[in-house]
């Protein structure tokens, strides 16, 4: 990446430049064969292998009880793994747990705070707890970035659910972590606040923080994540670049309503992945991928219809979303398991 | 990173003291008021009709026992609540994910609980002067012993706070075991006053040695030798430290 001469570089430029030099293989977290079996016999994580790259936003998707929170807990010190290794910042976490934890932040799923504590005191406490000297300017910066500055003297119990979640994020940001876990960061918050959170997470990434988030809102992963991992029953089913995943597993679905129903598919359409439905009145196309191939094929299909003198009165076209892919993956795995 | 995270320890310590100030009535005023009532009833009202014990006026005789009663109950409850509440509310996640070990956690939580007990002890001793005349024969040893007891029972409370999985359990041991043992441990009397089988039985009550030790630092004489009292208290402290170290190493009741 060419850098401007004679001027001060922005933090973003420096980060991108460093990423470029190190390459995208710069691993910040590596889980190898990580397994957690609880005393009751439940295996919440089963031989999980996962790598997280420096500076990325990684979304971990999975249904309830998939093992997402257990995975986060294992890295953050809340859960003792049964077997496997956790390598973070290039070293086994068993060897460098103090320095590693000082660089990791966690925003839990539950709204767990001392409800009687004022906001600024709670956030300052978190900074001290993680071994950093008091820094009023930094606390103010964090609170302002989360629109909490005006609420700094209020007890946390007086805040709305969304603001309480912001306090949790402020507490996790107070010690300036390099690796931040967000466990369902937008659960229970309204649409406006959720979009606000997305903006905030984007800003954190721009400052160089690596972010791992779990979410039930697939739209959230689609909006923000660089890479996506799908986990079910403690097993990682797939990890891929979000765009590559959508390209590989995405499909296009088009429904063409015909002016006159057809008894059978004409020869002119034999090369298209189409079927006749609804008594021959609807021509359904299912094909393509996430790269736009499907839309091009649908365009070709409409031209073929015109050439074959088959009239139509409507077209509905829909690209599959990450949610469709996620549901498909999870359902396939459930079917195989059965 | 260094092996002891001083800033983390200070953060926990200051927060725990802040929590005590936030609940000043419950933390400070209530125990002082309760102890003052004991002094009024047993020291000033009834004490005037009681004979001297070992040459010490009865009102003055009960000062170490009442002080110990407060020290034991407050150290235990402060420390147990201090660690139980984060477990109950879920905020324990922050402690467990922080770069802190058993030493910082203990000094932070137990140090704050012991500090609160020492502040209470100072207030109670000052309040006692309003009701009874007393003196302290070995003031340095008395301060040391009070600190030792406060630290030991704060450690004990910390263990209770980790063991308990309900508010009911949190109160069982202080109220059903510690309090009766303290009352039967010579707080208001010398065990020499008991008839023989009960006197021998009283020596199985560990609180007897604590009350006796503190009373010795005040008046130079006690039911059991001071060396035994100090030795047992130090032993109790060591056992508590060992249990807490085990808890942190294994993650018992803390980590899933």
Coordinates of C-alpha atoms in Angstrom, one line a residue:
Chain A
X1 CA 0.0 0.0 0.0
X2 CA 1.6 3.3 -1.0
X3 CA 1.9 5.8 1.8
X4 CA 1.8 9.5 1.6
X5 CA 5.1 11.3 1.9
X6 CA 5.9 14.1 4.3
X7 CA 2.6 13.8 6.2
X8 CA 1.5 12.1 9.4
X9 CA -0.1 8.8 8.8
X10 CA -3.5 8.0 10.2
X11 CA -4.0 5.1 12.6
X12 CA -6.0 3.3 10.0
X13 CA -3.2 3.6 7.4
X14 CA -0.7 2.3 9.9
X15 CA -2.9 -0.6 10.8
X16 CA -3.6 -1.5 7.2
X17 CA 0.1 -1.1 6.3
X18 CA 1.1 -3.4 9.2
X19 CA -1.6 -5.9 8.1
X20 CA -0.2 -5.8 4.6
X21 CA 3.3 -6.4 5.7
X22 CA 2.3 -9.2 8.0
X23 CA -0.2 -10.6 5.5
X24 CA -3.6 -11.8 6.4
X25 CA -2.1 -14.9 7.9
X26 CA -1.2 -13.0 11.1
X27 CA -3.0 -15.1 13.6
X28 CA -4.1 -13.5 16.9
X29 CA -5.9 -16.6 18.3
X30 CA -5.6 -20.3 17.5
X31 CA -7.7 -23.0 19.1
X32 CA -6.6 -26.5 18.6
X33 CA -8.6 -29.6 19.5
X34 CA -10.5 -27.6 22.2
X35 CA -13.0 -29.7 24.0
X36 CA -15.1 -29.0 27.0
X37 CA -17.2 -31.7 28.7
X38 CA -19.1 -30.6 31.7
X39 CA -19.4 -32.8 34.8
X40 CA -22.9 -33.8 33.8
X41 CA -21.6 -35.3 30.6
X42 CA -22.6 -32.5 28.2
X43 CA -19.9 -31.8 25.6
X44 CA -20.3 -28.2 24.8
X45 CA -17.2 -28.0 22.6
X46 CA -16.0 -31.0 20.7
X47 CA -12.5 -30.8 19.2
X48 CA -12.8 -27.3 18.0
X49 CA -10.0 -25.9 15.7
X50 CA -10.3 -22.3 14.9
X51 CA -8.0 -19.4 14.0
X52 CA -8.7 -15.7 14.2
X53 CA -6.7 -13.2 12.2
X54 CA -5.5 -9.9 13.6
X55 CA -7.7 -7.0 12.9
X56 CA -10.7 -8.9 11.6
X57 CA -14.3 -9.1 12.7
X58 CA -15.2 -12.7 13.1
X59 CA -18.9 -13.7 13.6
X60 CA -19.6 -17.0 15.4
X61 CA -23.1 -18.2 14.5
X62 CA -24.9 -21.1 16.0
X63 CA -28.3 -22.0 17.5
X64 CA -28.9 -21.8 21.3
X65 CA -26.6 -24.3 23.2
X66 CA -24.2 -24.6 20.2
X67 CA -21.2 -23.9 22.4
X68 CA -20.5 -20.2 21.5
X69 CA -20.4 -18.9 25.0
X70 CA -18.4 -21.9 26.2
X71 CA -15.8 -21.2 23.5
X72 CA -15.6 -17.5 24.6
X73 CA -15.4 -18.6 28.2
X74 CA -12.5 -20.9 27.6
X75 CA -10.4 -18.1 26.0
X76 CA -11.4 -15.6 28.7
X77 CA -10.7 -17.8 31.7
X78 CA -14.3 -18.5 32.7
X79 CA -14.3 -22.1 31.6
X80 CA -11.6 -24.7 32.1
X81 CA -11.3 -26.7 28.9
X82 CA -11.2 -30.5 29.2
X83 CA -8.5 -30.8 26.5
X84 CA -6.9 -28.8 23.7
X85 CA -4.8 -25.8 23.5
X86 CA -5.4 -22.0 23.2
X87 CA -2.7 -19.9 21.6
X88 CA -3.2 -16.2 21.9
X89 CA -0.9 -13.4 20.8
X90 CA 1.5 -16.1 19.6
X91 CA 1.9 -18.1 22.9
X92 CA 0.0 -20.8 24.8
X93 CA -2.4 -19.1 27.2
X94 CA -1.2 -21.3 30.0
X95 CA 2.3 -19.7 29.7
X96 CA 1.2 -16.1 29.3
X97 CA -2.3 -15.9 30.9
X98 CA -1.6 -12.6 32.8
X99 CA -0.4 -10.7 29.8
X100 CA -2.9 -12.3 27.5
X101 CA -5.9 -11.5 29.7
X102 CA -4.7 -7.9 30.0
X103 CA -5.1 -7.6 26.3
X104 CA -8.5 -9.4 26.0
X105 CA -11.9 -7.8 26.6
X106 CA -15.2 -9.5 27.1
X107 CA -18.8 -8.1 26.8
X108 CA -21.0 -10.9 28.3
X109 CA -24.4 -11.9 27.1
X110 CA -26.1 -11.2 30.4
X111 CA -26.4 -7.6 31.8
X112 CA -24.1 -8.3 34.7
X113 CA -23.1 -5.2 36.5
X114 CA -23.2 -3.8 40.0
X115 CA -26.5 -1.9 39.5
X116 CA -25.9 0.5 42.4
X117 CA -22.6 1.7 41.1
X118 CA -22.4 5.0 39.1
X119 CA -21.4 4.5 35.4
X120 CA -18.0 6.3 35.6
X121 CA -16.9 4.4 38.7
X122 CA -17.9 1.0 37.2
X123 CA -15.8 1.8 34.0
X124 CA -12.9 3.1 36.0
X125 CA -12.9 0.0 38.2
X126 CA -12.7 -2.2 35.1
X127 CA -9.6 -0.3 33.9
X128 CA -7.9 -0.7 37.2
X129 CA -8.9 -4.4 37.5
X130 CA -7.1 -5.0 34.3
X131 CA -3.9 -3.5 35.7
X132 CA -4.0 0.0 34.0
X133 CA -3.3 3.3 35.8
X134 CA -6.3 5.6 36.3
X135 CA -6.8 7.7 33.2
X136 CA -9.7 10.2 33.4
X137 CA -9.2 11.3 29.8
X138 CA -9.5 7.7 28.5
X139 CA -12.6 7.0 30.5
X140 CA -14.2 10.2 29.2
X141 CA -13.3 9.2 25.6
X142 CA -14.8 5.8 26.1
X143 CA -18.0 7.2 27.7
X144 CA -18.4 9.8 25.1
X145 CA -17.9 7.3 22.3
X146 CA -20.8 5.3 23.7
X147 CA -23.0 8.3 24.5
X148 CA -22.7 7.6 28.2
X149 CA -20.9 10.8 29.2
X150 CA -24.1 12.5 30.2
X151 CA -25.1 9.5 32.3
X152 CA -21.7 9.1 34.0
X153 CA -22.9 9.9 37.5
X154 CA -26.1 7.9 37.3
X155 CA -26.4 4.5 39.0
X156 CA -26.5 1.7 36.4
X157 CA -29.9 0.5 37.6
X158 CA -31.4 3.8 36.4
X159 CA -30.4 3.2 32.8
X160 CA -32.4 1.5 30.0
X161 CA -31.5 -2.0 28.8
X162 CA -29.6 -0.6 25.8
X163 CA -27.6 1.8 27.9
X164 CA -26.7 -0.9 30.4
X165 CA -25.3 -2.9 27.5
X166 CA -23.3 0.1 26.5
X167 CA -21.9 0.3 30.0
X168 CA -20.8 -3.3 29.6
X169 CA -19.0 -2.4 26.3
X170 CA -17.4 0.6 28.0
X171 CA -16.1 -1.6 30.8
X172 CA -14.6 -4.0 28.3
X173 CA -13.1 -1.1 26.3
X174 CA -11.7 0.7 29.3
X175 CA -8.4 -1.3 29.3
X176 CA -8.0 -0.9 25.5
X177 CA -8.1 -4.6 24.5
X178 CA -6.5 -5.9 21.3
X179 CA -8.9 -8.8 21.2
X180 CA -12.6 -8.2 22.1
X181 CA -15.3 -10.8 22.6
X182 CA -18.8 -9.6 22.2
X183 CA -21.3 -12.2 23.2
X184 CA -24.7 -11.3 21.7
X185 CA -23.9 -7.6 21.8
X186 CA -27.2 -6.4 20.4
X187 CA -29.5 -8.9 22.1
X188 CA -32.7 -7.2 23.3
X189 CA -31.8 -3.7 21.9
X190 CA -34.0 -1.8 19.4
X191 CA -33.2 -1.4 15.8
X192 CA -31.8 2.1 16.1
X193 CA -29.5 1.2 18.9
X194 CA -28.4 -2.0 17.1
X195 CA -27.3 0.0 14.1
X196 CA -25.5 2.4 16.5
X197 CA -23.7 -0.6 18.0
X198 CA -22.7 -1.8 14.5
X199 CA -21.2 1.6 13.9
X200 CA -19.3 1.4 17.2
X201 CA -18.0 -2.0 16.5
X202 CA -16.8 -0.8 13.1
X203 CA -15.0 2.1 14.8
X204 CA -13.3 -0.3 17.2
X205 CA -12.1 -2.4 14.3
X206 CA -10.7 0.7 12.7
X207 CA -8.7 1.4 15.8
X208 CA -7.1 -2.0 15.3
X209 CA -9.2 -4.2 17.7
X210 CA -9.8 -7.7 16.6
X211 CA -13.5 -8.6 17.3
X212 CA -15.1 -11.9 17.8
X213 CA -18.9 -11.7 18.1
X214 CA -21.6 -14.2 18.6
X215 CA -25.1 -13.3 17.4
X216 CA -28.5 -14.6 16.7
X217 CA -29.1 -11.8 14.2
X218 CA -27.6 -13.2 11.0
X219 CA -28.1 -9.8 9.4
X220 CA -25.6 -8.5 11.9
X221 CA -22.9 -10.9 10.7
X222 CA -23.8 -10.2 7.1
X223 CA -23.4 -6.4 7.8
X224 CA -20.2 -6.5 9.8
X225 CA -18.2 -9.7 9.7
X226 CA -15.1 -10.4 7.5
X227 CA -15.3 -14.1 8.3
X228 CA -18.0 -16.3 9.6
X229 CA -17.9 -19.5 11.6
X230 CA -20.9 -21.8 12.1
X231 CA -21.0 -23.9 15.2
X232 CA -23.6 -26.5 16.2
X233 CA -23.5 -28.9 19.1
X234 CA -19.9 -27.9 20.0
X235 CA -18.6 -28.6 16.5
X236 CA -17.4 -26.0 14.0
X237 CA -19.3 -26.9 10.8
X238 CA -17.7 -24.3 8.6
X239 CA -15.4 -21.3 8.7
X240 CA -15.0 -19.1 5.7
X241 CA -14.7 -15.6 4.4
X242 CA -18.2 -14.2 4.5
X243 CA -18.2 -13.2 0.8
X244 CA -16.6 -16.5 -0.3
X245 CA -19.2 -18.4 1.7
X246 CA -22.1 -16.5 0.2
X247 CA -20.6 -17.0 -3.3
X248 CA -20.0 -20.7 -2.7
X249 CA -23.3 -21.5 -1.0
X250 CA -25.5 -18.7 -2.1
X251 CA -28.3 -19.3 -4.7
X252 CA -30.8 -17.3 -6.7
X253 CA -34.5 -18.1 -6.8
X254 CA -36.8 -16.6 -9.5
X255 CA -40.5 -17.2 -10.0
X256 CA -41.9 -16.2 -13.4
X257 CA -45.7 -16.0 -13.6
X258 CA -46.7 -17.1 -17.1
X259 CA -49.6 -15.5 -19.0
X260 CA -50.8 -19.0 -20.2
X261 CA -50.0 -22.1 -18.1
X262 CA -47.7 -24.7 -19.8
X263 CA -48.3 -28.4 -19.8
X264 CA -44.6 -29.2 -20.0
X265 CA -41.3 -27.5 -20.2
X266 CA -40.4 -26.4 -23.8
X267 CA -37.1 -27.6 -25.3
X268 CA -35.9 -24.0 -25.5
X269 CA -35.6 -24.0 -21.7
X270 CA -33.9 -27.4 -21.3
X271 CA -30.5 -25.8 -20.4
X272 CA -31.9 -23.8 -17.5
X273 CA -32.4 -25.2 -14.0
X274 CA -36.2 -24.6 -14.0
X275 CA -39.3 -26.4 -13.0
X276 CA -43.0 -25.8 -13.7
X277 CA -45.1 -25.4 -10.6
X278 CA -48.6 -24.3 -9.6
X279 CA -50.3 -26.2 -12.4
X280 CA -47.8 -24.9 -15.0
X281 CA -48.6 -21.3 -14.3
X282 CA -45.3 -20.6 -12.6
X283 CA -41.8 -21.2 -13.9
X284 CA -39.3 -21.5 -11.0
X285 CA -35.6 -21.0 -11.4
X286 CA -33.2 -22.2 -8.7
X287 CA -29.6 -21.9 -9.4
X288 CA -26.6 -19.6 -9.5
X289 CA -24.3 -18.7 -6.6
X290 CA -23.6 -15.6 -4.6
X291 CA -21.5 -14.0 -7.3
X292 CA -24.4 -12.8 -9.5
X293 CA -24.4 -15.8 -11.9
X294 CA -28.0 -16.5 -11.0
X295 CA -29.2 -13.1 -12.0
X296 CA -27.4 -13.3 -15.3
X297 CA -29.0 -16.7 -15.9
X298 CA -32.5 -15.3 -15.1
X299 CA -31.9 -12.5 -17.6
X300 CA -31.0 -15.2 -20.2
X301 CA -34.1 -17.2 -19.2
X302 CA -36.4 -14.2 -19.9
X303 CA -34.8 -13.7 -23.3
X304 CA -35.3 -17.4 -24.1
X305 CA -38.9 -17.1 -23.1
X306 CA -39.4 -14.2 -25.5
X307 CA -37.6 -16.0 -28.3
X308 CA -39.9 -19.1 -27.7
X309 CA -42.9 -16.7 -27.8
X310 CA -43.9 -17.6 -24.2
X311 CA -45.5 -14.6 -22.6
X312 CA -45.2 -13.8 -18.8
X313 CA -46.8 -11.3 -16.5
X314 CA -44.5 -11.1 -13.5
X315 CA -41.1 -11.9 -12.2
X316 CA -40.0 -12.3 -8.6
X317 CA -36.3 -12.7 -7.9
X318 CA -34.5 -13.4 -4.6
X319 CA -30.9 -13.9 -3.7
X320 CA -30.3 -16.2 -0.7
X321 CA -29.0 -14.5 2.4
X322 CA -26.4 -15.5 4.9
X323 CA -29.4 -16.6 7.0
X324 CA -30.5 -19.1 4.4
X325 CA -27.0 -20.5 4.2
X326 CA -26.7 -20.7 8.0
X327 CA -30.1 -22.5 8.3
X328 CA -29.2 -24.8 5.4
X329 CA -25.9 -25.7 7.1
X330 CA -27.4 -26.4 10.5
X331 CA -30.3 -28.4 9.1
X332 CA -28.0 -30.5 6.9
X333 CA -25.8 -31.2 9.9
X334 CA -28.9 -32.1 12.0
X335 CA -30.1 -34.4 9.2
X336 CA -26.7 -36.1 8.9
X337 CA -26.5 -36.5 12.7
X338 CA -30.0 -38.2 12.7
Chain B
X1 CA 4.0 -8.8 33.3
X2 CA 4.9 -8.8 36.9
X3 CA 3.7 -11.6 39.2
X4 CA 1.6 -9.4 41.4
X5 CA -0.8 -6.9 39.8
X6 CA -0.8 -4.1 42.3
X7 CA -3.2 -1.9 40.3
X8 CA -5.8 -4.7 40.1
X9 CA -5.5 -5.4 43.8
X10 CA -6.0 -1.7 44.6
X11 CA -9.0 -1.5 42.3
X12 CA -10.7 -4.4 44.2
X13 CA -9.7 -3.0 47.6
X14 CA -11.0 0.5 46.8
X15 CA -14.2 -0.8 45.3
X16 CA -15.0 -3.0 48.3
X17 CA -14.4 -0.1 50.7
X18 CA -16.6 2.1 48.5
X19 CA -19.3 -0.5 48.8
X20 CA -19.0 -0.4 52.6
X21 CA -19.3 3.4 52.5
X22 CA -22.3 3.2 50.2
X23 CA -24.0 1.0 52.8
X24 CA -22.6 2.8 55.8
X25 CA -25.7 2.2 58.0
X26 CA -25.6 -1.6 57.4
X27 CA -21.8 -1.8 57.4
X28 CA -20.8 0.5 60.2
X29 CA -23.6 2.1 62.2
X30 CA -25.7 -1.1 62.8
X31 CA -22.9 -3.2 64.4
X32 CA -21.7 -0.2 66.5
X33 CA -25.3 0.4 67.7
X34 CA -25.7 -3.4 68.5
X35 CA -22.5 -3.5 70.4
X36 CA -23.3 -0.3 72.3
X37 CA -26.6 -1.9 73.4
X38 CA -24.6 -4.8 74.8
X39 CA -22.4 -2.4 76.7
X40 CA -25.4 -0.6 78.1
X41 CA -27.3 -3.8 79.2
X42 CA -24.4 -6.0 80.3
X43 CA -21.8 -3.5 81.1
X44 CA -23.5 -0.5 82.6
X45 CA -26.9 -1.9 83.8
X46 CA -26.2 -5.5 84.9
X47 CA -22.4 -5.2 85.2
X48 CA -22.7 -3.0 88.3
X49 CA -24.3 -5.9 90.2
X50 CA -21.7 -8.4 89.1
X51 CA -18.5 -9.3 91.1
X52 CA -15.1 -8.6 89.6
X53 CA -13.6 -11.4 87.5
X54 CA -9.9 -11.9 88.0
X55 CA -9.6 -8.5 89.5
X56 CA -11.3 -6.9 86.5
X57 CA -14.6 -5.0 86.7
X58 CA -17.3 -7.0 84.9
X59 CA -18.1 -4.1 82.5
X60 CA -14.4 -4.0 81.4
X61 CA -14.2 -7.8 81.4
X62 CA -16.7 -8.1 78.6
X63 CA -15.0 -5.5 76.3
X64 CA -12.6 -7.9 74.6
X65 CA -15.4 -10.5 74.2
X66 CA -17.8 -8.0 72.6
X67 CA -15.1 -6.7 70.4
X68 CA -14.4 -10.2 69.2
X69 CA -18.1 -10.9 68.7
X70 CA -18.2 -7.9 66.3
X71 CA -14.9 -8.8 64.7
X72 CA -15.9 -12.4 63.9
X73 CA -19.4 -11.6 62.6
X74 CA -18.4 -8.5 60.6
X75 CA -15.2 -10.0 59.1
X76 CA -17.1 -13.1 58.0
X77 CA -20.1 -11.4 56.6
X78 CA -18.2 -8.6 54.8
X79 CA -15.9 -11.0 53.1
X80 CA -18.6 -13.5 52.3
X81 CA -20.9 -10.9 50.8
X82 CA -17.9 -9.3 48.9
X83 CA -17.3 -12.4 46.8
X84 CA -20.8 -13.9 46.9
X85 CA -22.5 -10.9 45.3
X86 CA -20.4 -10.9 42.1
X87 CA -21.2 -14.7 41.9
X88 CA -24.9 -14.0 42.4
X89 CA -25.1 -11.0 40.0
X90 CA -22.8 -12.6 37.4
X91 CA -20.2 -9.8 37.6
X92 CA -17.7 -12.5 38.6
X93 CA -17.0 -12.8 34.9
X94 CA -14.9 -9.7 35.1
X95 CA -12.7 -10.9 38.0
X96 CA -12.2 -14.3 36.3
X97 CA -11.2 -12.8 33.0
X98 CA -8.9 -10.2 34.6
X99 CA -5.1 -10.6 34.8
X100 CA -5.2 -11.3 38.5
X101 CA -4.2 -14.3 40.6
X102 CA -5.1 -15.5 44.0
X103 CA -2.8 -13.1 45.8
X104 CA -4.3 -9.9 44.3
X105 CA -7.8 -11.2 44.8
X106 CA -7.2 -12.1 48.4
X107 CA -5.5 -8.9 49.3
X108 CA -8.2 -6.9 47.6
X109 CA -11.3 -8.6 49.0
X110 CA -10.0 -9.9 52.3
X111 CA -7.9 -6.8 52.9
X112 CA -10.9 -4.6 52.4
X113 CA -13.1 -6.8 54.6
X114 CA -10.4 -6.8 57.3
X115 CA -10.0 -3.0 57.0
X116 CA -13.7 -2.5 57.6
X117 CA -13.5 -4.7 60.7
X118 CA -10.6 -2.8 62.0
X119 CA -12.4 0.5 61.5
X120 CA -15.3 -1.0 63.4
X121 CA -13.1 -2.3 66.1
X122 CA -11.6 1.2 66.6
X123 CA -15.1 2.8 66.7
X124 CA -16.4 0.1 69.2
X125 CA -13.4 0.6 71.5
X126 CA -14.0 4.3 71.4
X127 CA -17.7 3.8 72.1
X128 CA -17.0 1.5 75.0
X129 CA -15.2 4.2 76.9
X130 CA -18.6 6.0 77.1
X131 CA -20.0 3.1 79.1
X132 CA -17.2 1.3 81.0
X133 CA -13.7 2.0 82.2
X134 CA -11.1 -0.3 80.7
X135 CA -7.5 -0.4 79.9
X136 CA -5.2 -2.3 77.5
X137 CA -2.2 -4.0 79.1
X138 CA -0.5 -4.9 75.9
X139 CA -1.7 -2.4 73.2
X140 CA 0.7 -3.5 70.5
X141 CA -0.1 -7.2 70.9
X142 CA -3.8 -6.3 71.1
X143 CA -3.7 -4.4 67.7
X144 CA -1.7 -7.3 66.2
X145 CA -4.2 -9.9 67.6
X146 CA -7.2 -7.9 66.4
X147 CA -5.6 -7.7 62.9
X148 CA -4.9 -11.4 62.9
X149 CA -8.5 -12.3 63.9
X150 CA -9.9 -9.8 61.3
X151 CA -7.8 -11.3 58.6
X152 CA -8.4 -14.9 59.6
X153 CA -12.2 -14.5 59.7
X154 CA -12.3 -12.5 56.5
X155 CA -10.5 -15.4 54.8
X156 CA -13.0 -17.7 56.4
X157 CA -15.9 -15.5 55.1
X158 CA -14.3 -15.5 51.6
X159 CA -14.5 -19.3 51.6
X160 CA -18.1 -19.2 52.8
X161 CA -18.9 -16.7 50.0
X162 CA -17.5 -19.1 47.4
X163 CA -19.1 -22.2 49.0
X164 CA -22.6 -20.8 49.4
X165 CA -25.0 -21.1 46.4
X166 CA -27.9 -19.2 48.1
X167 CA -28.4 -16.4 50.5
X168 CA -29.7 -18.9 53.0
X169 CA -26.4 -20.9 53.0
X170 CA -24.5 -17.6 53.3
X171 CA -26.2 -17.0 56.6
X172 CA -26.2 -20.5 58.0
X173 CA -22.7 -20.8 59.4
X174 CA -22.4 -17.2 60.8
X175 CA -25.8 -17.4 62.5
X176 CA -26.2 -21.1 63.4
X177 CA -22.6 -22.0 64.3
X178 CA -20.3 -18.9 64.7
X179 CA -22.7 -16.8 66.8
X180 CA -23.7 -19.6 69.3
X181 CA -20.0 -20.6 69.7
X182 CA -19.0 -17.0 70.3
X183 CA -21.7 -16.6 73.0
X184 CA -20.6 -19.9 74.6
X185 CA -16.9 -19.1 74.1
X186 CA -16.6 -16.9 77.2
X187 CA -17.7 -13.5 75.7
X188 CA -19.7 -12.7 78.9
X189 CA -18.0 -15.0 81.4
X190 CA -14.8 -16.7 82.2
X191 CA -14.9 -20.5 81.5
X192 CA -13.5 -20.9 85.0
X193 CA -17.0 -20.0 86.3
X194 CA -18.4 -23.2 84.6
X195 CA -18.9 -26.4 86.6
X196 CA -16.3 -29.1 85.7
X197 CA -17.8 -31.2 82.9
X198 CA -18.9 -28.0 81.1
X199 CA -15.6 -26.3 81.6
X200 CA -13.8 -29.3 80.0
X201 CA -16.3 -29.3 77.2
X202 CA -15.8 -25.5 76.6
X203 CA -12.2 -26.2 75.7
X204 CA -13.4 -27.9 72.5
X205 CA -15.0 -24.6 71.4
X206 CA -12.3 -22.9 69.3
X207 CA -13.8 -19.4 70.0
X208 CA -12.7 -19.8 73.7
X209 CA -9.1 -19.5 72.6
X210 CA -9.8 -16.4 70.5
X211 CA -11.7 -14.6 73.3
X212 CA -9.1 -15.7 75.8
X213 CA -6.2 -14.5 73.6
X214 CA -7.8 -11.1 73.1
X215 CA -8.6 -10.8 76.8
X216 CA -5.0 -11.6 77.7
X217 CA -3.8 -8.7 75.6
X218 CA -6.2 -6.4 77.5
X219 CA -5.7 -7.6 81.1
X220 CA -2.6 -9.9 81.1
X221 CA -4.6 -12.9 82.2
X222 CA -6.9 -15.4 80.5
X223 CA -8.5 -18.8 80.6
X224 CA -5.8 -20.4 78.3
X225 CA -2.2 -19.6 77.7
X226 CA -1.7 -16.7 75.1
X227 CA 0.8 -18.9 73.1
X228 CA -1.9 -21.4 72.4
X229 CA -4.4 -18.7 71.4
X230 CA -1.9 -17.1 69.0
X231 CA -0.8 -20.5 67.6
X232 CA -4.4 -21.7 66.9
X233 CA -5.3 -18.4 65.3
X234 CA -2.3 -18.5 63.0
X235 CA -3.0 -22.1 62.2
X236 CA -6.6 -21.2 61.3
X237 CA -5.4 -18.4 59.1
X238 CA -3.0 -20.8 57.3
X239 CA -5.7 -23.4 56.7
X240 CA -8.0 -20.7 55.2
X241 CA -5.2 -19.5 52.9
X242 CA -4.5 -23.1 51.8
X243 CA -8.2 -23.7 51.1
X244 CA -8.5 -20.5 49.0
X245 CA -5.4 -21.4 47.1
X246 CA -6.9 -24.8 46.3
X247 CA -10.1 -23.1 45.2
X248 CA -8.3 -20.8 42.8
X249 CA -6.1 -23.5 41.4
X250 CA -9.0 -25.8 40.7
X251 CA -11.6 -23.2 39.9
X252 CA -14.1 -24.9 42.4
X253 CA -17.4 -23.0 42.4
X254 CA -15.7 -20.3 40.3
X255 CA -15.0 -21.6 36.8
X256 CA -17.2 -23.9 34.8

